[in-house]
Short mmCIF file of C-alpha atoms and ligand atoms in Angstrom, two decimals:
data_model
loop_
_atom_site.label_atom_id
_atom_site.label_comp_id
_atom_site.label_asym_id
_atom_site.label_seq_id
_atom_site.Cartn_x
_atom_site.Cartn_y
_atom_site.Cartn_z
CA MET A 1 -27.26 8.04 0.81
CA SER A 2 -26.54 5.15 -1.59
CA PHE A 3 -27.98 7.24 -4.39
CA LEU A 4 -25.45 9.97 -3.58
CA MET A 5 -22.64 7.47 -3.54
CA ALA A 6 -23.70 6.05 -6.88
CA LEU A 7 -23.86 9.55 -8.30
CA CYS A 8 -20.38 10.35 -6.97
CA SER A 9 -18.82 7.23 -8.40
CA PHE A 10 -20.55 7.87 -11.68
CA LEU A 11 -19.19 11.42 -11.86
CA LEU A 12 -15.72 10.21 -10.91
CA TYR A 13 -15.97 7.47 -13.51
CA ARG A 14 -17.01 9.94 -16.20
CA HIS A 15 -14.19 12.26 -15.22
CA ARG A 16 -11.71 9.41 -15.56
CA VAL A 17 -13.06 8.33 -18.92
CA LYS A 18 -12.69 11.95 -20.04
CA SER A 19 -9.11 12.18 -18.86
CA TYR A 20 -8.40 8.83 -20.45
CA GLU A 21 -9.77 10.11 -23.73
CA LYS A 22 -7.66 13.23 -23.38
CA LEU A 23 -4.67 11.04 -22.70
CA SER A 24 -5.14 8.96 -25.81
CA GLU A 25 -5.42 12.10 -27.94
CA ASN A 26 -2.11 13.29 -26.62
CA THR A 27 0.58 12.28 -29.05
CA SER A 28 3.58 14.07 -27.60
CA PRO A 29 6.35 11.45 -27.69
CA VAL A 30 7.65 12.22 -24.18
CA LEU A 31 4.25 11.76 -22.61
CA THR A 32 3.61 8.65 -24.63
CA GLU A 33 6.89 7.21 -23.49
CA GLN A 34 6.07 7.98 -19.89
CA PHE A 35 2.43 7.05 -19.70
CA THR A 36 1.52 4.63 -22.39
CA LEU A 37 0.88 1.19 -21.11
CA ARG A 38 1.68 -1.61 -23.43
CA SER A 39 -1.32 -3.71 -24.32
CA PHE A 40 -0.44 -7.39 -24.38
CA THR A 41 -2.31 -10.32 -25.81
CA PHE A 42 -2.94 -13.27 -23.54
CA ASN A 43 -0.72 -15.43 -25.74
CA GLU A 44 2.18 -13.00 -25.37
CA LEU A 45 1.94 -13.18 -21.59
CA ASP A 46 1.47 -16.92 -21.66
CA GLU A 47 4.74 -17.13 -23.55
CA ALA A 48 6.51 -14.51 -21.43
CA THR A 49 5.75 -16.50 -18.28
CA HIS A 50 6.37 -19.93 -19.85
CA GLY A 51 2.75 -20.91 -19.45
CA PHE A 52 2.43 -19.27 -16.01
CA GLY A 53 4.99 -21.74 -14.72
CA GLU A 54 6.77 -19.75 -12.03
CA GLU A 55 4.27 -18.62 -9.40
CA LEU A 56 5.70 -16.04 -7.02
CA GLY A 57 2.71 -15.81 -4.74
CA ARG A 58 -1.03 -15.68 -4.45
CA GLY A 59 -3.08 -13.04 -2.67
CA SER A 60 -6.53 -11.57 -2.51
CA PHE A 61 -5.80 -9.79 -5.77
CA GLY A 62 -4.90 -12.94 -7.69
CA ALA A 63 -1.84 -15.01 -8.48
CA VAL A 64 1.50 -13.51 -9.45
CA TYR A 65 3.96 -15.01 -11.94
CA LYS A 66 7.48 -14.18 -13.00
CA GLY A 67 8.26 -13.69 -16.66
CA ILE A 68 10.61 -12.19 -19.21
CA LEU A 69 9.48 -9.32 -21.40
CA PRO A 70 9.72 -10.36 -25.02
CA GLY A 71 12.06 -8.08 -26.92
CA ASN A 72 14.23 -6.54 -24.24
CA GLY A 73 14.61 -9.48 -21.87
CA LYS A 74 13.57 -7.47 -18.79
CA SER A 75 12.18 -9.40 -15.84
CA ILE A 76 8.50 -8.78 -15.25
CA VAL A 77 5.77 -9.81 -12.87
CA VAL A 78 2.40 -10.80 -14.28
CA LYS A 79 -0.61 -10.61 -12.03
CA ARG A 80 -3.76 -12.51 -13.01
CA LEU A 81 -6.80 -10.85 -11.51
CA PRO A 82 -9.71 -12.97 -10.32
CA LYS A 83 -12.75 -12.77 -12.58
CA VAL A 84 -15.03 -9.88 -11.71
CA ASN A 85 -16.83 -7.14 -13.61
CA GLU A 86 -17.26 -9.49 -16.50
CA GLY A 87 -18.06 -7.88 -19.81
CA ASP A 88 -17.03 -4.43 -18.63
CA THR A 89 -13.72 -4.16 -20.40
CA ASP A 90 -13.84 -0.43 -21.09
CA TRP A 91 -14.17 0.40 -17.43
CA VAL A 92 -11.39 -2.04 -16.52
CA ARG A 93 -9.11 -0.51 -19.16
CA THR A 94 -9.81 2.98 -17.83
CA GLU A 95 -8.96 1.91 -14.29
CA MET A 96 -5.77 0.27 -15.50
CA MET A 97 -4.87 3.53 -17.26
CA VAL A 98 -5.35 5.36 -13.96
CA ILE A 99 -2.93 2.95 -12.29
CA GLY A 100 -0.54 3.22 -15.22
CA ARG A 101 -0.37 6.98 -15.00
CA THR A 102 1.06 6.95 -11.52
CA ASN A 103 4.74 7.66 -11.44
CA HIS A 104 6.62 7.78 -8.16
CA ARG A 105 9.82 6.26 -6.88
CA ASN A 106 7.94 4.55 -4.05
CA LEU A 107 5.38 2.81 -6.22
CA VAL A 108 5.83 -0.33 -8.28
CA ARG A 109 5.62 0.61 -11.93
CA LEU A 110 2.83 -0.83 -14.08
CA LEU A 111 4.20 -1.60 -17.55
CA GLY A 112 1.18 -2.97 -19.33
CA PHE A 113 -1.95 -5.04 -19.20
CA CYS A 114 -4.07 -7.56 -21.01
CA VAL A 115 -7.86 -7.53 -21.07
CA GLU A 116 -9.38 -10.30 -23.14
CA GLY A 117 -12.92 -11.20 -22.24
CA SER A 118 -12.93 -12.28 -18.62
CA ARG A 119 -9.13 -12.51 -18.51
CA LYS A 120 -7.47 -9.55 -16.88
CA LEU A 121 -3.74 -9.39 -16.32
CA LEU A 122 -1.38 -6.69 -15.18
CA VAL A 123 2.31 -6.51 -16.03
CA TYR A 124 4.65 -4.89 -13.51
CA GLU A 125 8.36 -4.30 -13.22
CA TYR A 126 10.12 -7.05 -11.26
CA LEU A 127 11.78 -6.07 -7.97
CA SER A 128 14.61 -8.28 -6.85
CA ASN A 129 14.70 -7.90 -3.09
CA GLY A 130 11.45 -9.43 -1.89
CA SER A 131 8.79 -7.88 0.30
CA LEU A 132 8.96 -5.74 3.42
CA ALA A 133 7.47 -8.70 5.29
CA ASP A 134 10.49 -10.86 4.36
CA PHE A 135 12.82 -8.01 5.19
CA LEU A 136 11.35 -7.43 8.66
CA PHE A 137 10.28 -10.86 9.81
CA ASN A 138 12.36 -13.44 7.96
CA MET A 139 15.91 -12.21 8.45
CA ASN A 140 18.30 -13.81 10.90
CA GLU A 141 19.27 -10.43 12.19
CA ARG A 142 17.28 -7.22 12.50
CA PRO A 143 17.95 -4.87 9.60
CA VAL A 144 19.71 -1.75 10.89
CA TRP A 145 17.57 1.07 12.26
CA LYS A 146 18.72 3.64 9.73
CA GLU A 147 17.60 1.46 6.85
CA ARG A 148 14.24 0.75 8.52
CA ALA A 149 13.66 4.44 9.17
CA ARG A 150 14.36 5.24 5.53
CA ILE A 151 11.97 2.52 4.37
CA ALA A 152 9.22 3.82 6.70
CA LEU A 153 9.56 7.27 5.19
CA ASP A 154 9.55 5.80 1.67
CA VAL A 155 6.29 4.00 2.36
CA ALA A 156 4.73 7.17 3.79
CA LYS A 157 5.76 9.14 0.71
CA GLY A 158 4.28 6.51 -1.59
CA ILE A 159 0.91 6.67 0.20
CA LEU A 160 1.02 10.47 0.29
CA TYR A 161 1.49 10.49 -3.47
CA LEU A 162 -1.48 8.15 -3.96
CA HIS A 163 -3.71 10.22 -1.67
CA GLU A 164 -2.75 13.76 -2.57
CA GLU A 165 -0.30 14.11 -5.41
CA CYS A 166 -1.30 11.92 -8.32
CA GLU A 167 -4.04 12.96 -10.68
CA ALA A 168 -6.71 10.60 -9.40
CA CYS A 169 -6.81 10.05 -5.67
CA ILE A 170 -6.12 6.37 -5.10
CA ILE A 171 -7.02 4.70 -1.81
CA HIS A 172 -5.03 1.51 -1.45
CA CYS A 173 -7.34 -0.31 1.01
CA ASN A 174 -5.03 -3.29 1.43
CA LEU A 175 -1.66 -2.00 2.60
CA LYS A 176 0.47 -4.60 4.35
CA PRO A 177 4.18 -5.49 4.51
CA HIS A 178 3.55 -8.27 1.97
CA ASN A 179 2.68 -5.90 -0.84
CA ILE A 180 5.42 -3.39 -0.14
CA LEU A 181 8.39 -4.51 -2.22
CA LEU A 182 12.08 -3.64 -2.13
CA ASP A 183 14.31 -3.03 -5.11
CA ASP A 184 18.02 -3.84 -5.28
CA SER A 185 18.96 -0.65 -3.44
CA LEU A 186 16.31 -1.36 -0.77
CA THR A 187 13.99 1.41 -1.91
CA ALA A 188 10.47 0.54 -0.78
CA LYS A 189 7.82 0.44 -3.50
CA ILE A 190 4.12 -0.05 -2.86
CA SER A 191 2.33 -2.60 -4.99
CA ASP A 192 -1.33 -3.52 -5.64
CA PHE A 193 -2.64 0.06 -5.45
CA GLY A 194 -5.77 0.72 -7.49
CA LEU A 195 -6.78 -2.92 -7.42
CA ALA A 196 -9.29 -2.70 -4.57
CA LYS A 197 -11.42 -0.43 -6.75
CA LEU A 198 -10.87 -2.55 -9.84
CA LEU A 199 -12.01 -5.69 -8.06
CA ARG A 200 -15.05 -4.39 -6.30
CA PRO A 201 -18.37 -4.40 -8.13
CA LYS A 202 -18.75 -1.29 -10.22
CA HIS A 203 -20.57 1.77 -8.89
CA THR A 204 -20.65 0.63 -5.31
CA SER A 205 -18.59 2.61 -2.91
CA SER A 206 -16.94 2.18 0.44
CA SER A 207 -19.38 -0.49 1.61
CA THR A 208 -17.50 -3.28 -0.12
CA ARG A 209 -14.56 -4.70 1.73
CA THR A 210 -11.61 -6.32 0.07
CA LYS A 211 -10.68 -9.65 1.48
CA GLY A 212 -7.35 -8.35 2.66
CA THR A 213 -5.50 -9.31 5.76
CA GLU A 214 -7.99 -8.22 8.38
CA TRP A 215 -5.14 -7.39 10.74
CA TYR A 216 -4.29 -4.30 8.81
CA SER A 217 -7.87 -3.12 8.42
CA ALA A 218 -9.06 -0.20 10.45
CA PRO A 219 -11.82 -1.00 12.98
CA GLU A 220 -14.45 1.22 11.37
CA ARG A 221 -14.30 -0.88 8.20
CA GLN A 222 -16.51 -3.37 10.00
CA SER A 223 -19.24 -0.76 10.15
CA SER A 224 -20.50 1.67 7.57
CA ALA A 225 -18.25 4.65 8.02
CA SER A 226 -18.95 8.13 6.82
CA VAL A 227 -15.32 9.25 6.98
CA SER A 228 -13.00 9.53 4.02
CA GLU A 229 -11.49 6.23 2.98
CA LYS A 230 -8.02 7.72 3.20
CA VAL A 231 -8.02 7.08 6.95
CA PHE A 232 -8.11 3.31 6.26
CA ASP A 233 -4.71 3.57 4.66
CA VAL A 234 -3.44 5.79 7.48
CA TYR A 235 -4.45 3.11 9.98
CA SER A 236 -2.69 0.36 8.01
CA PHE A 237 0.37 2.56 7.69
CA GLY A 238 0.41 3.07 11.47
CA LEU A 239 0.51 -0.67 12.08
CA ILE A 240 3.20 -1.16 9.45
CA LEU A 241 5.24 1.66 11.00
CA LEU A 242 5.12 -0.02 14.42
CA GLU A 243 6.17 -3.28 12.78
CA ILE A 244 9.10 -1.56 11.09
CA ILE A 245 10.18 -0.07 14.42
CA CYS A 246 9.92 -3.36 16.32
CA CYS A 247 10.68 -5.87 13.53
CA ARG A 248 7.77 -8.02 14.53
CA SER A 249 4.29 -8.69 13.25
CA ASN A 250 1.40 -6.86 14.89
CA ILE A 251 0.09 -10.05 16.45
CA GLU A 252 2.68 -12.38 17.89
CA VAL A 253 1.91 -15.34 20.06
CA GLN A 254 5.41 -16.40 21.04
CA VAL A 255 6.18 -13.57 23.42
CA CYS A 256 7.26 -13.28 27.04
CA SER A 257 4.08 -11.85 28.51
CA ALA A 258 0.43 -11.51 27.49
CA ASP A 259 0.55 -7.74 27.05
CA GLU A 260 3.13 -8.16 24.29
CA ILE A 261 0.79 -10.17 22.03
CA LEU A 262 -0.81 -7.12 20.45
CA LEU A 263 1.93 -4.87 19.13
CA SER A 264 -0.14 -1.68 19.49
CA THR A 265 -0.87 -2.33 23.17
CA TRP A 266 2.71 -3.25 23.90
CA VAL A 267 4.12 -0.19 22.14
CA TYR A 268 1.68 2.13 23.87
CA ASN A 269 2.53 0.66 27.27
CA CYS A 270 6.25 1.02 26.60
CA PHE A 271 5.66 4.59 25.47
CA VAL A 272 3.68 5.53 28.58
CA GLY A 273 6.12 3.71 30.83
CA GLY A 274 9.15 5.44 29.29
CA GLU A 275 10.55 2.08 28.18
CA LEU A 276 10.90 2.56 24.44
CA LYS A 277 14.37 0.97 24.60
CA LYS A 278 12.59 -2.39 24.93
CA LEU A 279 11.27 -2.04 21.38
CA VAL A 280 14.76 -1.95 19.86
CA GLU A 281 16.49 -4.14 22.43
CA GLY A 282 19.94 -5.36 21.53
CA GLU A 283 20.31 -3.01 18.59
CA LYS A 284 23.27 -0.75 18.10
CA GLU A 285 23.26 2.71 16.58
CA VAL A 286 19.63 3.50 17.20
CA ASP A 287 18.57 7.13 17.33
CA MET A 288 16.19 6.97 20.31
CA ARG A 289 14.76 10.43 19.68
CA MET A 290 13.79 9.27 16.23
CA VAL A 291 12.31 6.02 17.61
CA GLU A 292 10.17 8.05 19.98
CA ARG A 293 9.01 10.33 17.19
CA PHE A 294 8.13 7.37 14.97
CA VAL A 295 6.29 5.62 17.82
CA LYS A 296 4.20 8.72 18.49
CA VAL A 297 3.32 9.06 14.81
CA GLY A 298 2.41 5.36 14.66
CA LEU A 299 0.14 5.69 17.69
CA TRP A 300 -1.66 8.67 16.14
CA CYS A 301 -2.24 6.70 12.92
CA ILE A 302 -3.86 3.74 14.68
CA GLN A 303 -6.34 5.71 16.77
CA ASP A 304 -9.72 3.97 16.99
CA ASP A 305 -11.39 7.28 16.28
CA PRO A 306 -10.70 7.85 12.57
CA THR A 307 -11.02 11.62 12.91
CA LEU A 308 -7.93 11.68 15.15
CA ARG A 309 -5.70 10.04 12.53
CA PRO A 310 -3.50 12.59 10.78
CA PRO A 311 -3.54 12.94 6.99
CA MET A 312 -0.49 11.48 5.20
CA LYS A 313 0.92 14.96 4.59
CA ASN A 314 1.15 15.52 8.35
CA VAL A 315 2.44 11.97 8.86
CA THR A 316 5.30 12.58 6.44
CA LEU A 317 6.21 15.93 7.98
CA MET A 318 6.11 14.47 11.49
CA LEU A 319 8.30 11.50 10.52
CA GLU A 320 10.80 13.86 8.92
CA GLY A 321 10.83 15.93 12.10
CA THR A 322 9.54 19.07 10.36
CA MET A 323 6.24 19.02 12.24
CA ASN A 324 5.90 18.67 15.98
CA VAL A 325 4.24 15.42 17.16
CA PRO A 326 1.82 15.90 20.07
CA ILE A 327 1.56 13.23 22.77
CA PRO A 328 -0.83 10.57 21.43
CA PRO A 329 -3.72 9.22 23.53
CA SER A 330 -4.24 5.48 23.95
CA PRO A 331 -5.07 4.06 20.50
CA SER A 332 -8.12 2.19 21.75
CA PRO A 333 -9.45 3.70 24.98
CA SER A 334 -11.75 0.72 25.53
CA LEU A 335 -8.87 -1.72 25.94
CA PRO A 336 -7.37 -2.13 29.38
CA HIS A 337 -3.75 -1.10 29.57
CA ALA A 338 -1.18 -2.27 32.04
C1 LIG B 1 -2.33 18.59 9.89
O1 LIG B 1 -1.53 19.75 9.72
C2 LIG B 1 -2.25 20.98 9.61
C3 LIG B 1 -1.22 22.07 9.45
O2 LIG B 1 -0.40 21.88 8.36
C4 LIG B 1 -3.10 21.19 10.82
O3 LIG B 1 -3.87 22.37 10.65
C5 LIG B 1 -4.03 20.01 11.04
O4 LIG B 1 -4.72 20.19 12.25
C6 LIG B 1 -3.22 18.73 11.11
N1 LIG B 1 -4.16 17.62 11.22
C7 LIG B 1 -4.04 16.65 12.14
C8 LIG B 1 -5.16 15.67 12.21
O5 LIG B 1 -3.08 16.56 12.87
C1 LIG B 2 16.49 -9.17 1.73
C2 LIG B 2 17.27 -9.38 0.49
O1 LIG B 2 16.89 -10.16 -0.35
N1 LIG B 2 18.37 -8.66 0.37
C3 LIG B 2 19.19 -8.69 -0.82
C4 LIG B 2 18.96 -7.41 -1.61
O2 LIG B 2 19.85 -7.35 -2.70
C5 LIG B 2 21.20 -7.38 -2.37
C6 LIG B 2 22.01 -7.17 -3.62
O3 LIG B 2 21.37 -7.70 -4.74
C7 LIG B 2 21.53 -8.69 -1.65
O4 LIG B 2 22.88 -8.70 -1.27
C8 LIG B 2 20.65 -8.82 -0.44
O5 LIG B 2 20.86 -10.06 0.20
#
């Protein structure tokens, strides 16, 4: 089993090196413009961030700093990765190329990188409007439903692209509202994709867990699962979708009654009891048919049984209303419901 996994990751690795080589041979100016990542020296980034003076945040994937791109004065974000895979710079460069070749309106754009010995840094575009977590949980007033619905669809499309549409299938493994960012027109852009793979020891597969927020991790990640890793992301998306609908975090202690603590349980109970209005209480201009559709999709995504979770293609079609959404069963049959 582990031999097979090692073989698979080796083949995938070789394939990527090949496509990387092909990429570097390609000299067409349009493609170069679109795909070439700028390679920075550590000193350049040290200067661009004023000695890493303005820290924007710190997560499982390292610390993040704000900076100004030398030359054009554009705002950038520099992420310093924790030290792993020491001495394996070629592999790290290849993985960074894979990230850099993604191009989608719902993904944060990677502009360049720096690999010098054990130092590994990534340079991203800067987005001005904070994270989805700030947008949902830290506003005085709930953002309007229409905007939330659009953001939910944006996030789904970003994940769909990573899973199905970009050249190398990228499993995010650490999706949460904190690494989904908003630009100045409130378009949602997913960040940190491709890093889970970059930061896990080389040639090991699904067995390694990222130290993400456990809340967003699917239950089977605690055991050795034989299912495709894509369903991890589907699970996280389901939780995020419910949070977008209800504007609250998936575990909340300050609530009226005990069955509201876990968002998934509460949403399912409201769904079964025909009380979905409770989820968007006090809001005006809410399309309840759409809320119901979104809730059903969310409940399918967070099923305990990973084989019941729909692929992102279906998720997107169901959210858009193009595909019919069947009635979902209880997400975790083992839990007692009211
Ligand atoms: C996803 O959609 C296809 C049809 O496009 C369907 O055959 C398949 O059963 C769906 N999968 C799930 C898990 O809903
Ligand atoms: C949540 C947030 O920061 N919203 C801001 C997004 O950007 C617009 C325009 O720049 C601001 O008006 C919002 O306050």
